[in-house]
Short mmCIF file of C-alpha atoms and ligand atoms in Angstrom, two decimals:
data_model
loop_
_atom_site.label_atom_id
_atom_site.label_comp_id
_atom_site.label_asym_id
_atom_site.label_seq_id
_atom_site.Cartn_x
_atom_site.Cartn_y
_atom_site.Cartn_z
CA UNK A 1 137.30 107.62 113.17
CA UNK A 2 137.12 111.14 111.73
CA UNK A 3 134.95 111.79 108.71
CA UNK A 4 136.39 113.06 105.43
CA UNK A 5 134.66 115.32 102.91
CA UNK A 6 135.61 115.99 99.30
CA UNK A 7 135.52 119.73 98.52
CA UNK A 8 136.58 121.05 95.12
CA UNK A 9 139.42 118.61 94.53
CA UNK A 10 140.57 118.10 98.14
CA UNK A 11 139.80 115.50 100.78
CA UNK A 12 139.39 117.40 104.07
CA UNK A 13 138.47 116.59 107.67
CA UNK A 14 134.66 116.89 107.75
CA UNK A 15 134.65 119.42 110.60
CA UNK A 16 136.94 121.80 108.70
CA UNK A 17 135.40 121.35 105.25
CA UNK A 18 133.63 124.48 104.02
CA UNK A 19 132.57 126.40 100.94
CA UNK A 20 133.00 130.08 100.11
CA UNK A 21 130.26 132.44 101.36
CA UNK A 22 129.63 133.52 97.77
CA UNK A 23 129.18 129.99 96.47
CA UNK A 24 125.96 130.17 94.44
CA UNK A 25 124.70 126.98 96.07
CA UNK A 26 124.81 128.80 99.42
CA UNK A 27 123.47 132.13 98.09
CA UNK A 28 120.77 131.04 95.64
CA UNK A 29 120.36 127.25 95.93
CA UNK A 30 121.89 127.40 92.42
CA UNK A 31 122.99 123.78 92.71
CA UNK A 32 121.85 120.22 92.18
CA UNK A 33 122.59 117.06 94.12
CA UNK A 34 122.36 113.28 94.28
CA UNK A 35 122.11 110.77 97.11
CA UNK A 36 123.11 107.19 96.47
CA UNK A 37 122.69 104.24 98.80
CA UNK A 38 125.83 102.40 99.93
CA UNK A 39 125.34 98.71 100.64
CA UNK A 40 128.17 96.43 101.77
CA UNK A 41 130.60 99.18 100.72
CA UNK A 42 129.20 99.29 97.17
CA UNK A 43 127.18 102.01 95.45
CA UNK A 44 123.63 101.03 94.54
CA UNK A 45 122.45 102.22 91.12
CA UNK A 46 125.38 104.56 90.63
CA UNK A 47 124.78 104.66 86.87
CA UNK A 48 121.19 105.84 87.18
CA UNK A 49 122.05 108.43 89.82
CA UNK A 50 124.79 109.88 87.63
CA UNK A 51 122.48 109.87 84.61
CA UNK A 52 119.90 111.81 86.64
CA UNK A 53 122.63 114.24 87.76
CA UNK A 54 123.55 114.85 84.11
CA UNK A 55 119.90 115.58 83.37
CA UNK A 56 119.49 117.94 86.38
CA UNK A 57 122.64 119.82 85.32
CA UNK A 58 121.46 120.13 81.75
CA UNK A 59 118.04 121.44 82.90
CA UNK A 60 119.77 124.25 84.84
CA UNK A 61 122.13 124.83 81.91
CA UNK A 62 125.30 123.63 83.60
CA UNK A 63 128.05 121.45 82.16
CA UNK A 64 129.10 118.30 83.99
CA UNK A 65 131.91 119.18 86.43
CA UNK A 66 133.69 115.89 85.57
CA UNK A 67 133.03 112.89 83.35
CA UNK A 68 130.49 110.62 85.15
CA UNK A 69 133.16 107.89 85.45
CA UNK A 70 135.45 110.37 87.28
CA UNK A 71 132.56 111.42 89.54
CA UNK A 72 131.92 107.77 90.31
CA UNK A 73 135.57 107.36 91.30
CA UNK A 74 135.29 110.32 93.72
CA UNK A 75 132.06 108.91 95.22
CA UNK A 76 133.75 105.56 95.82
CA UNK A 77 136.86 107.20 97.28
CA UNK A 78 134.77 109.20 99.78
CA UNK A 79 132.91 106.02 100.75
CA UNK A 80 136.25 104.21 101.18
CA UNK A 81 137.89 107.01 103.20
CA UNK A 82 134.89 107.17 105.54
CA UNK A 83 134.75 103.36 105.82
CA UNK A 84 131.04 103.39 105.05
CA UNK A 85 129.74 99.83 104.68
CA UNK A 86 126.07 100.78 104.76
CA UNK A 87 124.73 104.30 104.44
CA UNK A 88 124.59 107.06 101.87
CA UNK A 89 126.92 109.13 99.73
CA UNK A 90 125.90 112.72 98.90
CA UNK A 91 127.13 114.79 95.96
CA UNK A 92 126.41 118.45 95.24
CA UNK A 93 127.35 120.49 92.18
CA UNK A 94 127.01 124.28 92.38
CA UNK A 95 127.37 127.00 89.76
CA UNK A 96 130.52 128.09 91.59
CA UNK A 97 131.74 131.16 93.44
CA UNK A 98 131.09 134.67 92.11
CA UNK A 99 130.07 138.10 93.49
CA UNK A 100 126.40 137.81 94.47
CA UNK A 101 124.38 138.69 91.38
CA UNK A 102 121.40 136.73 90.03
CA UNK A 103 122.45 136.11 86.39
CA UNK A 104 124.94 133.34 85.65
CA UNK A 105 128.54 134.49 86.22
CA UNK A 106 130.04 135.87 83.01
CA UNK A 107 132.62 134.70 82.22
CA UNK A 108 131.76 131.30 83.64
CA UNK A 109 133.46 130.18 86.85
CA UNK A 110 134.53 126.69 87.90
CA UNK A 111 131.61 124.67 89.30
CA UNK A 112 131.68 123.70 92.97
CA UNK A 113 131.76 120.00 93.77
CA UNK A 114 131.36 118.47 97.20
CA UNK A 115 130.90 114.85 98.29
CA UNK A 116 130.20 113.47 101.76
CA UNK A 117 129.28 110.02 103.04
CA UNK A 118 127.83 108.69 106.25
CA UNK A 119 126.96 105.37 107.79
CA UNK A 120 123.40 104.33 108.57
CA UNK A 121 122.66 101.24 110.61
CA UNK A 122 120.54 99.00 108.31
CA UNK A 123 118.79 97.58 111.40
CA UNK A 124 117.02 100.95 111.85
CA UNK A 125 115.37 100.74 108.42
CA UNK A 126 114.52 97.07 108.91
CA UNK A 127 112.82 97.83 112.22
CA UNK A 128 110.90 100.76 110.71
CA UNK A 129 109.79 98.56 107.81
CA UNK A 130 108.60 95.87 110.23
CA UNK A 131 106.08 98.22 111.85
CA UNK A 132 105.48 100.63 108.96
CA UNK A 133 105.47 104.41 109.14
CA UNK A 134 102.94 107.23 109.49
CA UNK A 135 102.72 110.12 107.04
CA UNK A 136 100.77 113.36 107.01
CA UNK A 137 99.51 115.21 103.93
CA UNK A 138 100.24 118.84 103.16
CA UNK A 139 99.60 121.14 100.16
CA UNK A 140 102.31 120.94 97.50
CA UNK A 141 103.69 124.46 97.52
CA UNK A 142 106.88 123.75 95.54
CA UNK A 143 107.85 125.20 92.15
CA UNK A 144 106.76 123.36 89.00
CA UNK A 145 110.15 121.79 88.15
CA UNK A 146 110.69 119.43 91.07
CA UNK A 147 111.93 116.85 88.57
CA UNK A 148 115.21 118.80 88.79
CA UNK A 149 117.05 117.58 91.89
CA UNK A 150 117.81 121.08 93.12
CA UNK A 151 119.12 121.83 96.61
CA UNK A 152 116.28 124.38 97.01
CA UNK A 153 114.39 122.21 99.48
CA UNK A 154 112.75 124.68 101.87
CA UNK A 155 109.16 123.47 101.23
CA UNK A 156 110.39 119.89 101.74
CA UNK A 157 112.11 120.85 104.99
CA UNK A 158 108.97 122.59 106.30
CA UNK A 159 106.79 119.63 105.30
CA UNK A 160 109.08 117.15 107.03
CA UNK A 161 109.18 119.27 110.17
CA UNK A 162 105.38 119.48 110.15
CA UNK A 163 105.30 115.68 109.91
CA UNK A 164 107.73 115.26 112.80
CA UNK A 165 105.69 117.64 114.96
CA UNK A 166 102.62 115.52 114.19
CA UNK A 167 104.49 112.38 115.26
CA UNK A 168 104.79 111.11 111.66
CA UNK A 169 107.86 109.96 109.72
CA UNK A 170 107.19 111.90 106.53
CA UNK A 171 104.84 114.13 104.57
CA UNK A 172 102.99 113.53 101.30
CA UNK A 173 102.39 116.57 99.11
CA UNK A 174 98.93 117.05 97.59
CA UNK A 175 98.45 119.10 94.42
CA UNK A 176 95.68 121.65 93.74
CA UNK A 177 93.44 118.92 92.27
CA UNK A 178 93.68 116.75 95.40
CA UNK A 179 96.11 114.25 93.89
CA UNK A 180 99.15 113.06 95.82
CA UNK A 181 102.36 114.16 94.09
CA UNK A 182 105.09 112.55 96.21
CA UNK A 183 106.69 112.47 99.64
CA UNK A 184 108.85 115.32 100.92
CA UNK A 185 111.94 113.20 100.12
CA UNK A 186 110.36 110.05 98.68
CA UNK A 187 108.02 108.82 95.95
CA UNK A 188 104.50 107.71 96.94
CA UNK A 189 102.71 104.47 96.01
CA UNK A 190 99.48 102.66 96.74
CA UNK A 191 98.02 99.24 96.08
CA UNK A 192 94.35 99.69 95.19
CA UNK A 193 91.44 97.60 96.44
CA UNK A 194 91.75 95.64 93.17
CA UNK A 195 95.42 94.91 93.86
CA UNK A 196 96.84 97.34 91.28
CA UNK A 197 100.13 99.02 92.11
CA UNK A 198 99.85 102.75 91.39
CA UNK A 199 102.38 105.59 91.37
CA UNK A 200 102.26 109.02 89.80
CA UNK A 201 103.79 109.37 86.30
CA UNK A 202 107.26 110.90 86.23
CA UNK A 203 106.30 114.27 84.77
CA UNK A 204 107.62 117.60 86.09
CA UNK A 205 105.60 117.31 89.32
CA UNK A 206 107.72 114.62 90.99
CA UNK A 207 111.35 113.67 91.23
CA UNK A 208 112.14 110.69 88.98
CA UNK A 209 113.25 108.51 91.86
CA UNK A 210 115.87 105.92 91.01
CA UNK A 211 114.28 103.61 93.58
CA UNK A 212 110.90 104.26 91.93
CA UNK A 213 112.30 103.17 88.57
CA UNK A 214 113.84 99.98 89.99
CA UNK A 215 110.63 99.16 91.89
CA UNK A 216 108.58 99.63 88.71
CA UNK A 217 110.84 97.16 86.88
CA UNK A 218 110.80 94.77 89.83
CA UNK A 219 106.99 94.82 90.06
CA UNK A 220 106.71 94.12 86.35
CA UNK A 221 109.20 91.23 86.63
CA UNK A 222 107.10 89.82 89.46
CA UNK A 223 104.00 89.98 87.25
CA UNK A 224 102.24 92.66 89.31
CA UNK A 225 99.73 94.94 87.59
CA UNK A 226 101.21 98.41 87.59
CA UNK A 227 99.65 101.74 86.60
CA UNK A 228 101.54 105.01 86.37
CA UNK A 229 98.73 107.47 87.05
CA UNK A 230 97.71 110.10 89.57
CA UNK A 231 95.86 108.99 92.72
CA UNK A 232 93.88 110.84 95.40
CA UNK A 233 93.88 110.71 99.18
CA UNK A 234 90.48 108.97 99.00
CA UNK A 235 92.13 106.17 96.99
CA UNK A 236 94.88 105.90 99.58
CA UNK A 237 92.22 105.43 102.27
CA UNK A 238 90.26 102.84 100.32
CA UNK A 239 93.34 100.97 99.05
CA UNK A 240 94.98 97.84 100.38
CA UNK A 241 98.45 99.25 100.94
CA UNK A 242 100.60 102.35 100.72
CA UNK A 243 104.36 102.80 100.73
CA UNK A 244 107.20 105.17 99.92
CA UNK A 245 110.44 104.67 98.01
CA UNK A 246 113.82 106.45 98.17
CA UNK A 247 117.49 105.54 98.18
CA UNK A 248 117.67 106.31 101.89
CA UNK A 249 114.52 104.39 102.94
CA UNK A 250 114.22 101.79 100.12
CA UNK A 251 110.65 100.44 100.05
CA UNK A 252 108.98 101.56 103.29
CA UNK A 253 105.40 100.57 104.15
CA UNK A 254 102.98 103.34 105.20
CA UNK A 255 100.38 102.27 107.77
CA UNK A 256 98.86 105.58 108.83
CA UNK A 257 97.89 108.73 106.90
CA UNK A 258 96.87 111.94 108.70
CA UNK A 259 96.41 109.95 111.90
CA UNK A 260 94.07 107.43 110.27
CA UNK A 261 95.16 103.77 110.23
CA UNK A 262 95.17 102.13 106.80
CA UNK A 263 93.55 98.68 106.66
CA UNK A 264 94.70 96.49 109.53
CA UNK A 265 97.55 98.89 110.34
CA UNK A 266 100.25 96.40 109.32
CA UNK A 267 102.75 96.58 106.44
CA UNK A 268 101.19 94.99 103.38
CA UNK A 269 102.51 91.96 101.44
CA UNK A 270 103.29 93.89 98.24
CA UNK A 271 105.47 96.48 99.96
CA UNK A 272 107.13 93.79 102.05
CA UNK A 273 107.92 91.64 99.01
CA UNK A 274 109.19 94.58 96.96
CA UNK A 275 111.46 95.61 99.83
CA UNK A 276 112.86 92.12 100.25
CA UNK A 277 113.76 91.66 96.57
CA UNK A 278 114.79 95.25 95.82
CA UNK A 279 118.55 94.70 95.87
CA UNK A 280 118.28 91.72 93.53
CA UNK A 281 116.97 94.12 90.91
CA UNK A 282 119.11 97.22 91.60
CA UNK A 283 122.47 97.66 89.85
CA UNK A 284 124.24 96.72 93.01
CA UNK A 285 128.00 96.52 92.94
CA UNK A 286 128.43 97.58 89.35
CA UNK A 287 129.66 101.03 88.48
CA UNK A 288 129.03 103.62 85.81
CA UNK A 289 131.82 102.36 83.55
CA UNK A 290 130.49 98.79 83.50
CA UNK A 291 126.97 100.00 82.77
CA UNK A 292 127.97 102.01 79.73
CA UNK A 293 130.29 99.48 78.07
N1 PLP B 301 111.19 112.54 95.76
C1 PLP B 301 111.92 113.49 96.40
C2 PLP B 301 111.32 114.86 96.57
C3 PLP B 301 113.20 113.18 96.90
O1 PLP B 301 113.91 114.13 97.52
C4 PLP B 301 113.71 111.88 96.73
C5 PLP B 301 115.04 111.51 97.22
O2 PLP B 301 115.76 112.28 97.77
C6 PLP B 301 112.91 110.93 96.07
C7 PLP B 301 111.67 111.29 95.59
C8 PLP B 301 113.40 109.52 95.86
O3 PLP B 301 114.43 109.47 94.91
P1 PLP B 301 115.48 108.28 94.88
O4 PLP B 301 114.71 107.02 94.84
O5 PLP B 301 116.27 108.53 93.65
O6 PLP B 301 116.31 108.41 96.12
#
């Protein structure tokens, strides 16, 4: 079956879908994006993803290209046309097409809007979660507004490649004070020796992961002790567990950091439990309109 992409109002064969060479997303990374999990053909946490998109757009001083309910309808249509049962849907909004010049186009031009979707076999994630993953650490060399979900991801790309070359699944960024910020496309968590679940506060130094937010609520519902505070690599090493969260990986146990095995080298019970109950706590199957009624 051929894939379909949504590009600026049209549904096109994926292989022939393209944007203009002077699209500001292409020229300057002047664009923001969202990735939403698709489970059983339904969008997971669509409302929160679209709320975060609204925030990212406002931080880069862009208007919403469509009402969030209309965006949700396009996301679902792309999922439907691509017959994605399980996978991800990707949305990107750019500041549009204009002669290459750094300031915003004046007068304003129409924003660019693209949506794609692809299937992911859920068995792959399950298998990875059964064994746990390895991560490496690398200095956080990103700009100071990574809470904006911008498509400017070159440091993330280089970090992930470094991880792959080291035989690891992902990379964790470390700030100038030796605290972990987050993964190159995930949020980072530990369970301390005392059993406290810790993740970095959602300031400007991390992306406010939707999965992170749902996991925080889930952990509190389960009566776990949770602290939103910074943590160091030393705490990762002395802790009971570590894991990452993202829409594409869900809760994924980390069993090795910089080549060093954590604890007994097996996924821990907290990460495993949070992964298994995650979808009971996510807004799974509801859409933006139902969330805002
Ligand atoms: N941190 C970064 C840098 C990311 O790129 C992502 C997801 O792409 C996340 C965290 C996790 O966010 P979410 O749970 O909303 O997918």
